[in-house]
XYZ file of C-alpha atoms in Angstrom:
559
model
C -64.103 22.330 65.804
C -62.515 18.982 65.372
C -58.843 18.643 66.969
C -57.486 17.102 64.038
C -58.726 20.029 61.717
C -57.741 22.847 64.202
C -53.956 21.658 64.434
C -53.650 21.375 60.861
C -55.233 24.977 60.006
C -52.927 25.955 63.154
C -49.868 24.688 62.147
C -50.314 26.495 58.702
C -50.340 29.835 60.221
C -46.981 31.690 59.998
C -47.651 34.951 62.019
C -49.284 35.760 65.491
C -51.767 38.171 64.124
C -52.796 35.295 61.834
C -52.911 32.991 64.869
C -54.758 35.562 67.116
C -57.510 35.943 64.521
C -58.067 32.234 63.875
C -58.683 31.732 67.803
C -60.988 34.781 68.000
C -62.972 33.042 65.025
C -63.975 30.206 67.426
C -66.535 29.789 70.331
C -64.920 27.181 72.148
C -61.916 25.228 72.369
C -60.456 22.349 74.342
C -57.688 22.944 76.566
C -55.130 20.916 74.602
C -55.980 22.969 71.427
C -55.761 26.229 73.544
C -52.396 24.858 75.025
C -51.184 24.202 71.277
C -51.898 27.906 70.195
C -49.853 29.077 72.493
C -47.247 26.745 71.813
C -47.134 27.797 68.301
C -47.161 31.399 69.023
C -43.794 30.675 70.954
C -42.706 29.146 67.663
C -43.430 31.730 65.311
C -42.103 34.414 68.130
C -39.187 33.536 69.484
C -35.562 33.227 67.923
C -32.233 32.820 69.041
C -32.304 36.557 70.406
C -35.249 36.026 72.209
C -39.050 37.148 71.760
C -39.313 39.179 68.366
C -42.396 41.121 69.172
C -43.141 41.972 72.738
C -46.793 43.368 71.787
C -47.930 39.881 71.324
C -47.845 39.287 75.425
C -50.108 42.592 75.718
C -52.779 40.916 72.684
C -56.085 40.835 74.578
C -56.756 37.313 72.995
C -53.155 35.964 74.614
C -54.060 37.603 77.515
C -57.655 35.948 78.054
C -56.102 32.424 77.344
C -53.241 32.858 79.955
C -56.452 34.174 82.559
C -58.270 31.019 81.716
C -55.284 28.895 82.507
C -54.420 30.291 85.465
C -58.054 30.359 87.017
C -58.449 26.758 86.169
C -55.227 24.934 86.118
C -56.622 22.554 88.378
C -59.234 21.507 85.751
C -56.854 21.185 83.147
C -55.785 17.820 81.663
C -51.952 16.918 82.063
C -51.280 17.435 78.251
C -53.279 20.764 78.511
C -51.421 21.918 81.550
C -47.550 20.683 80.590
C -47.993 22.281 76.910
C -49.354 25.590 78.124
C -46.193 25.956 80.972
C -44.200 24.895 78.296
C -45.058 27.256 76.093
C -45.001 30.368 78.342
C -41.445 29.255 79.439
C -40.392 29.622 75.954
C -41.744 33.010 75.644
C -40.249 33.532 78.750
C -43.031 34.656 81.104
C -42.203 35.610 84.668
C -41.776 32.500 86.445
C -42.615 34.268 89.988
C -45.901 36.080 87.919
C -49.530 34.367 89.586
C -50.096 32.644 86.114
C -46.545 30.626 85.977
C -46.750 30.277 89.934
C -50.026 28.528 89.228
C -49.053 26.151 86.803
C -45.854 25.512 88.734
C -48.047 24.592 91.989
C -50.406 22.108 90.140
C -47.464 20.425 88.210
C -45.993 19.770 91.007
C -49.323 18.200 92.672
C -49.566 15.787 89.976
C -46.136 14.969 90.205
C -46.521 14.022 93.660
C -49.602 12.160 92.901
C -47.759 10.161 90.316
C -50.549 11.023 87.701
C -47.981 11.883 85.120
C -47.009 9.850 81.721
C -43.573 9.503 80.567
C -44.351 11.779 77.854
C -46.008 14.471 80.652
C -42.780 13.889 82.599
C -40.569 14.596 79.505
C -42.528 17.860 78.821
C -42.333 18.940 82.196
C -38.439 18.288 83.071
C -37.888 20.236 79.550
C -39.767 23.285 80.918
C -38.099 23.133 84.574
C -34.623 22.856 82.702
C -35.358 25.949 80.915
C -36.117 28.097 83.921
C -33.210 30.273 85.202
C -33.378 28.911 88.682
C -35.214 25.192 88.258
C -36.655 23.390 91.030
C -34.158 20.712 91.738
C -36.895 18.586 94.081
C -38.891 18.797 91.317
C -36.292 17.519 88.809
C -35.517 14.905 91.388
C -39.184 13.522 91.593
C -39.319 13.370 87.596
C -36.229 11.122 87.621
C -37.295 9.201 90.505
C -40.763 8.497 88.587
C -39.050 7.653 85.368
C -36.985 4.942 87.250
C -40.066 3.150 87.569
C -40.746 3.328 83.999
C -39.243 0.398 81.240
C -36.115 2.046 80.203
C -36.087 0.004 77.366
C -39.068 1.677 75.801
C -37.415 5.295 76.169
C -37.292 7.243 73.430
C -34.231 9.426 72.613
C -36.036 12.588 73.757
C -36.957 11.125 76.962
C -33.308 9.395 77.044
C -31.764 13.194 76.490
C -34.540 14.785 79.062
C -32.993 12.394 81.902
C -29.592 13.160 80.858
C -30.050 17.137 81.156
C -31.918 16.562 84.560
C -29.010 14.220 86.256
C -26.818 16.845 84.589
C -28.106 19.439 86.680
C -29.318 17.313 89.820
C -26.676 14.669 90.155
C -23.125 15.998 89.488
C -21.989 15.802 92.919
C -23.710 12.722 94.007
C -23.573 9.004 93.280
C -26.866 7.792 93.827
C -28.155 8.016 90.487
C -24.787 5.945 88.824
C -26.696 3.034 88.590
C -29.409 4.509 86.510
C -26.645 6.330 84.408
C -24.944 2.915 83.689
C -28.599 1.730 82.395
C -29.018 4.877 80.620
C -25.550 4.565 78.714
C -25.934 1.194 77.700
C -29.409 1.636 76.618
C -28.365 5.247 74.859
C -25.138 3.172 72.882
C -27.385 0.912 70.261
C -29.797 4.152 69.540
C -26.646 6.574 69.175
C -27.442 6.371 65.362
C -30.799 7.725 65.497
C -30.086 10.602 67.684
C -30.678 14.079 66.181
C -27.664 16.923 65.929
C -29.302 18.596 69.156
C -29.651 15.227 70.938
C -26.069 13.954 70.158
C -24.682 17.417 71.622
C -26.574 17.274 74.331
C -25.821 13.901 75.514
C -21.924 14.535 75.371
C -22.301 17.403 77.348
C -24.284 15.768 80.230
C -21.386 12.937 79.763
C -19.111 15.803 80.465
C -20.868 17.324 83.580
C -21.448 13.927 84.921
C -17.955 12.904 84.595
C -18.768 9.556 82.863
C -15.123 8.813 81.916
C -15.895 5.281 82.192
C -18.564 5.204 79.063
C -15.727 4.796 76.543
C -18.104 2.865 74.041
C -20.681 5.178 74.220
C -18.515 8.334 73.809
C -16.625 6.879 70.847
C -19.723 6.162 69.320
C -20.947 9.757 69.795
C -18.026 11.313 68.734
C -18.166 9.489 65.520
C -21.729 10.217 65.170
C -20.976 13.858 65.639
C -18.436 14.157 62.883
C -21.355 13.394 60.322
C -23.181 16.021 61.660
C -20.691 18.728 62.127
C -22.511 21.225 59.084
C -26.044 20.928 61.320
C -24.797 21.401 64.825
C -25.763 25.343 65.772
C -23.049 26.875 67.385
C -23.722 25.978 71.087
C -24.313 22.551 70.148
C -20.779 22.214 68.358
C -19.218 24.098 71.324
C -20.380 21.126 73.582
C -19.383 18.847 70.821
C -15.906 20.223 71.035
C -15.529 20.289 74.985
C -16.381 16.579 74.895
C -13.567 15.601 72.391
C -11.223 17.756 74.741
C -12.646 16.198 78.372
C -12.560 12.728 76.882
C -9.204 12.782 74.876
C -10.831 11.450 71.785
C -9.519 12.124 68.460
C -11.604 11.595 65.387
C -9.653 12.397 61.745
C -13.531 12.478 60.360
C -14.436 15.052 62.636
C -11.583 17.099 62.110
C -12.116 16.875 58.289
C -15.828 17.747 58.376
C -14.630 20.866 60.750
C -12.690 21.487 58.077
C -15.136 21.997 55.325
C -17.829 23.631 57.807
C -15.175 26.487 59.081
C -14.266 27.309 55.457
C -17.794 27.802 54.390
C -19.588 29.232 57.706
C -16.918 31.128 59.480
C -18.207 34.424 58.681
C -21.480 33.976 60.240
C -20.365 31.699 63.419
C -19.997 33.254 66.730
C -16.850 34.320 67.770
C -16.805 32.109 71.063
C -17.486 29.073 68.692
C -14.314 30.300 66.545
C -12.215 30.314 70.041
C -13.470 26.791 71.122
C -12.437 25.511 67.545
C -8.976 27.254 67.805
C -8.956 25.828 71.651
C -9.676 22.278 70.409
C -6.948 22.606 67.401
C -4.657 24.041 69.851
C -4.853 21.035 72.543
C -5.005 18.666 70.122
C -2.137 20.131 68.586
C -3.876 19.662 65.235
C -2.507 22.026 62.650
C -5.526 22.519 60.155
C -4.499 24.924 57.532
C -7.986 25.329 56.239
C -9.047 26.134 59.549
C -6.299 28.461 60.573
C -6.159 30.469 57.273
C -10.010 31.010 57.342
C -9.693 32.208 61.183
C -6.921 34.754 59.959
C -9.072 35.983 57.339
C -11.917 36.226 59.917
C -9.803 38.240 62.005
C -8.397 40.874 59.718
C -12.156 41.425 58.837
C -13.775 41.402 62.515
C -11.402 41.952 65.055
C -12.504 45.412 66.001
C -15.824 43.695 66.902
C -14.044 40.841 68.924
C -13.408 41.017 73.316
C -9.842 40.928 74.023
C -9.965 37.185 75.109
C -11.398 36.474 71.497
C -8.631 38.412 70.257
C -6.385 36.054 72.297
C -8.263 32.695 71.523
C -8.145 33.697 67.715
C -4.180 34.271 67.601
C -2.477 32.446 70.516
C -2.817 28.966 68.568
C -0.865 30.213 65.888
C 2.111 30.490 67.928
C 1.941 27.601 69.644
C 1.687 25.241 66.694
C 4.257 27.518 64.897
C 2.026 28.659 61.634
C 2.001 31.663 59.453
C -0.728 31.805 57.610
C -0.692 33.375 53.839
C -1.822 36.541 54.796
C 0.112 36.968 58.101
C 1.255 40.309 56.877
C -2.272 41.589 57.383
C -3.008 39.302 60.434
C -0.156 40.954 62.579
C -0.613 44.143 60.988
C -4.546 44.150 62.164
C -3.344 42.669 65.482
C -0.847 45.709 65.965
C -3.600 48.281 65.359
C -6.259 46.480 67.698
C -3.116 46.410 70.410
C -2.707 50.229 69.704
C -6.289 50.889 70.501
C -7.209 48.629 73.195
C -3.844 47.858 75.048
C -5.251 48.899 78.353
C -8.337 46.626 78.257
C -6.609 43.423 77.926
C -6.239 41.182 81.433
C -2.491 40.997 82.330
C -2.066 37.179 81.824
C -4.368 37.380 78.382
C -1.664 40.109 77.001
C 1.506 38.393 78.677
C -0.123 34.912 76.357
C -0.965 36.731 73.697
C 2.542 38.470 73.005
C 4.483 35.449 73.925
C 2.917 33.520 71.259
C 3.962 36.087 68.698
C 7.503 35.944 69.419
C 7.117 32.100 68.833
C 6.390 32.611 65.231
C 9.163 35.683 65.007
C 6.374 38.595 65.144
C 8.019 40.905 67.681
C 5.803 43.123 69.423
C 8.662 45.599 70.460
C 6.051 48.360 70.622
C 4.142 46.722 73.504
C 7.272 45.158 75.467
C 8.240 47.846 77.555
C 4.932 47.646 79.272
C 5.362 43.997 79.879
C 8.715 44.475 81.745
C 7.656 47.335 83.885
C 7.274 46.753 87.797
C 3.618 47.923 87.699
C 2.543 45.401 85.240
C 4.788 42.489 86.771
C 2.760 43.561 89.981
C -0.526 43.043 88.309
C 0.272 40.181 86.983
C 1.509 38.591 90.481
C -1.902 39.927 92.097
C -4.199 37.719 89.667
C -4.577 34.154 89.365
C -2.494 32.328 88.578
C 0.510 34.857 89.758
C 4.064 34.349 88.664
C 4.165 30.868 88.471
C 7.117 28.638 86.802
C 4.990 28.857 83.410
C 4.346 33.136 83.644
C 7.937 33.571 84.740
C 9.117 31.311 81.705
C 7.079 33.097 79.441
C 8.317 36.480 80.568
C 12.161 35.344 80.354
C 11.446 33.845 76.862
C 10.551 37.396 75.843
C 13.585 39.026 77.442
C 15.790 36.406 75.865
C 13.756 37.210 72.582
C 14.765 40.997 72.589
C 18.194 40.112 73.782
C 19.048 37.660 70.848
C 16.623 38.515 68.203
C 16.304 41.977 68.439
C 19.529 43.476 70.105
C 18.743 46.763 68.996
C 15.949 47.019 71.462
C 16.459 49.760 73.980
C 13.390 49.645 76.361
C 13.353 47.891 80.291
C 14.656 44.284 80.489
C 13.392 41.930 82.645
C 14.853 42.199 86.391
C 16.463 38.930 87.462
C 14.561 38.196 90.230
C 11.528 37.655 87.654
C 13.638 35.199 85.125
C 13.840 31.157 85.440
C 16.787 29.320 85.294
C 15.705 26.503 83.072
C 12.303 26.787 80.681
C 9.664 23.880 81.578
C 9.062 22.320 78.413
C 5.217 20.575 78.360
C 5.300 19.001 75.294
C 9.256 19.562 74.319
C 10.128 16.876 77.049
C 12.473 14.422 75.148
C 11.315 11.171 74.081
C 13.264 8.647 76.186
C 13.066 6.064 74.168
C 14.416 8.054 70.918
C 17.010 9.146 72.897
C 18.308 6.043 74.012
C 18.560 5.069 70.422
C 20.546 8.295 69.091
C 22.745 7.647 71.963
C 23.458 4.374 71.262
C 24.162 5.202 67.678
C 26.551 7.834 69.000
C 28.757 5.696 71.110
C 28.903 3.106 68.200
C 29.890 6.188 66.376
C 32.416 8.207 68.466
C 33.521 4.964 70.331
C 33.782 6.319 73.913
C 30.909 7.962 75.960
C 33.079 10.664 77.042
C 32.659 12.773 73.675
C 29.195 13.673 74.457
C 26.975 14.514 76.869
C 22.776 14.002 77.131
C 20.288 16.327 78.305
C 22.715 19.435 79.259
C 21.622 22.580 81.069
C 23.092 25.768 79.494
C 23.497 29.142 81.074
C 20.679 30.476 78.755
C 17.639 28.808 80.128
C 17.636 26.209 77.434
C 18.401 22.086 77.943
C 20.097 20.638 74.864
C 19.175 17.245 74.355
C 22.999 16.096 73.459
C 25.756 18.642 72.917
C 29.232 17.305 71.225
C 32.048 19.889 71.502
C 34.798 20.276 68.688
C 38.300 22.225 68.953
C 39.454 24.599 65.819
C 40.275 21.893 63.745
C 37.040 19.713 63.640
C 38.237 17.118 66.730
C 35.708 16.112 69.012
C 36.462 17.017 72.473
C 35.638 15.191 75.558
C 32.635 16.711 77.246
C 34.359 17.751 80.279
C 36.878 19.923 78.657
C 36.184 23.684 78.908
C 38.915 25.080 76.767
C 39.976 25.498 73.480
C 36.359 24.985 72.476
C 35.281 26.249 69.218
C 32.270 24.959 67.970
C 29.589 23.480 70.010
C 27.006 21.044 68.527
C 23.501 20.643 69.835
C 21.436 17.455 68.524
C 17.596 18.066 68.872
C 16.063 14.284 69.339
C 12.624 15.577 68.185
C 9.874 12.741 68.982
C 6.118 13.243 67.937
C 5.587 15.069 71.198
C 7.404 18.015 69.636
C 5.844 18.238 66.603
C 1.843 19.197 65.811
C -0.338 15.587 65.378
C 0.563 13.937 62.060
C 2.780 16.464 61.031
C 6.654 17.427 60.117
C 5.836 20.852 61.661
C 7.540 21.892 64.911
C 5.556 23.065 67.516
C 6.143 27.054 68.397
C 7.972 26.287 71.789
C 10.466 23.953 70.083
C 11.061 26.121 67.001
C 12.022 29.083 69.286
C 14.266 27.171 71.477
C 16.245 25.446 68.473
C 16.261 29.587 66.910
C 17.663 30.773 70.406
C 20.223 27.895 70.266
C 21.795 29.085 66.758
C 21.752 32.507 68.071
C 23.551 31.768 71.251
C 26.290 30.413 69.251
C 25.318 26.570 68.803
C 25.200 24.660 65.535
C 21.798 22.805 65.574
C 21.273 19.373 64.257
C 17.641 18.386 64.101
C 16.968 14.571 64.434
C 13.567 14.123 64.040
C 11.356 10.769 65.103
C 10.145 10.400 61.166
C 14.117 10.219 59.785
C 15.171 7.701 62.510
C 12.089 5.312 63.421
C 12.792 3.013 60.652
C 16.405 2.708 61.346
C 16.975 -1.050 62.141
C 19.970 -1.331 63.986
C 23.023 0.156 65.684
C 25.361 0.488 62.855
C 22.735 1.939 60.144
C 22.025 4.607 63.236
C 25.600 5.320 63.047
C 25.947 5.934 59.391
C 22.827 8.276 59.867
C 24.451 10.462 62.861
C 27.513 10.518 60.808
C 26.059 11.908 57.768
C 23.831 14.175 60.182
C 26.392 15.682 62.032
C 29.637 15.445 60.436
C 28.569 15.399 56.680
C 32.292 15.796 55.539
C 34.231 13.855 57.745
C 34.768 13.959 61.438
C 37.537 12.968 64.021
C 38.355 12.187 67.749
C 40.615 14.066 69.961
C 43.198 12.307 71.663
C-alpha cells in the first residue's frame, strides 16, 4: 500500500481495534508504516492517567509488530527505529524488557556512529527524556551532535528538546554555557512562534539551568505566556508560575489573564495548580479578589478531597494578604470542620502556619490553640526543620498575644516565656527609611524640638513603633524621655508600599495585626500611608498634614 494513503487511512482511525483490523488487512508494510501504527496506537490509547486499555498490549497484532522490531532492530531505517522507540516509551513499555533493550542498544550504536539527522536526534532525545532514568551519556552525545549542526536552522521543537536535555544533564556543570548562550539568542526572536507547551518547557529549563542573566528572553517568554494562559495544561501553568517567581518577573497582563482563567476553570484544575497560583499571588503580594473569591468557593466545595498541605496552600494567603472573601463565614466554618476531623494529620509547621494566618484576619482558632501551646507539640516543632527558629517563635508569640489581647476569655494553656521572642521580625513591615525621614522632618517643623517624639521605639509587647508621641492628661505633648504623668501614647505607623499588597491600599496581614494589637495595648494608632504623603512637596505642607492627622482639633507643647 502506498505510504501516503496508509497514513491518511491510519490517522482517520480512532480506536485501537480499528487500527488492528486495518493492519491485519495488509500483507506487507514498511518499518516506517509499522512504527507509525505504533505511534497512532499510543495517541488513541494514552491519556493523562496512563494507558486506557491495558489489553492492547496483549493483542496479537501488537505483539507481532513488537517481535518484528525486536528481532530486526539492526535492519530498521533510522526513522522506523526511533519512531517505534518513541511510541513504545509513550505506551510505558518496560525499559528493561528485551524489546526496549534491543531498540535502545541499536539507537545508541547509531548515535555513536553519527548517523542520525537533526530530526532523528530530536525524536531520540524526546524518548530518552520520557524514561524514568534517562541515559545521561546518550543525552550528552545528542547535545554534542546537535552542536555540530547549524543552530540558526533549528526548529522550535529542536530548540525545546535541547533545552530539556540540558536541564537534565547540565544543571550542575558549566561546559554547556556557550551553547546555552547561543540557544538563548536564537530563541529570543522565535518566542512569538512558540506553542504554550514549548514556552512552558523553555521557562522551566531556564529555571533549572539558573539562567538569571537572560533577562530579555525571560521577559519575552513571560509576556508571551500571558497570551496563552487559558491554553496551558495544569503542569505547564505550574512551570510558568515557578518561572515568574524564580526570575522575580511581574506582568499585569498575565495576572489579568490568570484571573479570567481561574474564575472559569477552577473546578477542573488540579488542587496543586491552585496552590501554585495562590503561592504566586502570596509571594508577589498580588491581592486578586477574583482569584481569592474563586479559591474560597472551591475550598468550600472540595476541602474534603484536599491533602493537608493543599488545605494550607489554599488558606494561608488569605491571612498573608489580609483579605476576607464574601464567603468568609462559610469558608472558615468549612476549615473548622476539616480541622476537627483531620487535625492530627497536619505536619506541625503546616498547622502553625495555618492557624497563624487565621488570626491575621481576626479568625480565632480557639478550639485548636491548646494543642499548639502544649509542650509535646512544641517539641515536635523543634524536632522538625526549620525547628524553633525566629520566624516560628514569632508566630507562636503572636498567637499567644492574640489570645491575651483579642480573646481575654481564653482559659487554655499559654505559651511559656522561653518560647516567646522579645521583638517581632517584620519581613515586609520594616519601615521605609526615606518615608520615615520625611515624616520626622515634618514633625520637627510642627513640634519645634526633637525631644517631643521618638522613632523606631521598642515596646514591652514585642512590637516596634515607627514614631511615638506622649501626651499628658491635658493634651500637652511631653518629652519622650518622660516616664510619669503619661496619659496618652500615640503610635504613628509610617506605612510604605512594602506594607501593602501590590498596587493596592490593602495592608498586609502582619501589619494589620500589629496596628490592631497596638490599639488593644492602649496606643492611639495614627496611620501615615505612603499614598497620602508621596505628593506632599515641602516640609511646611508635611507639617500641616501631620497636624490634621495627629491633632485634628488642636495641640499644645509641654513646657
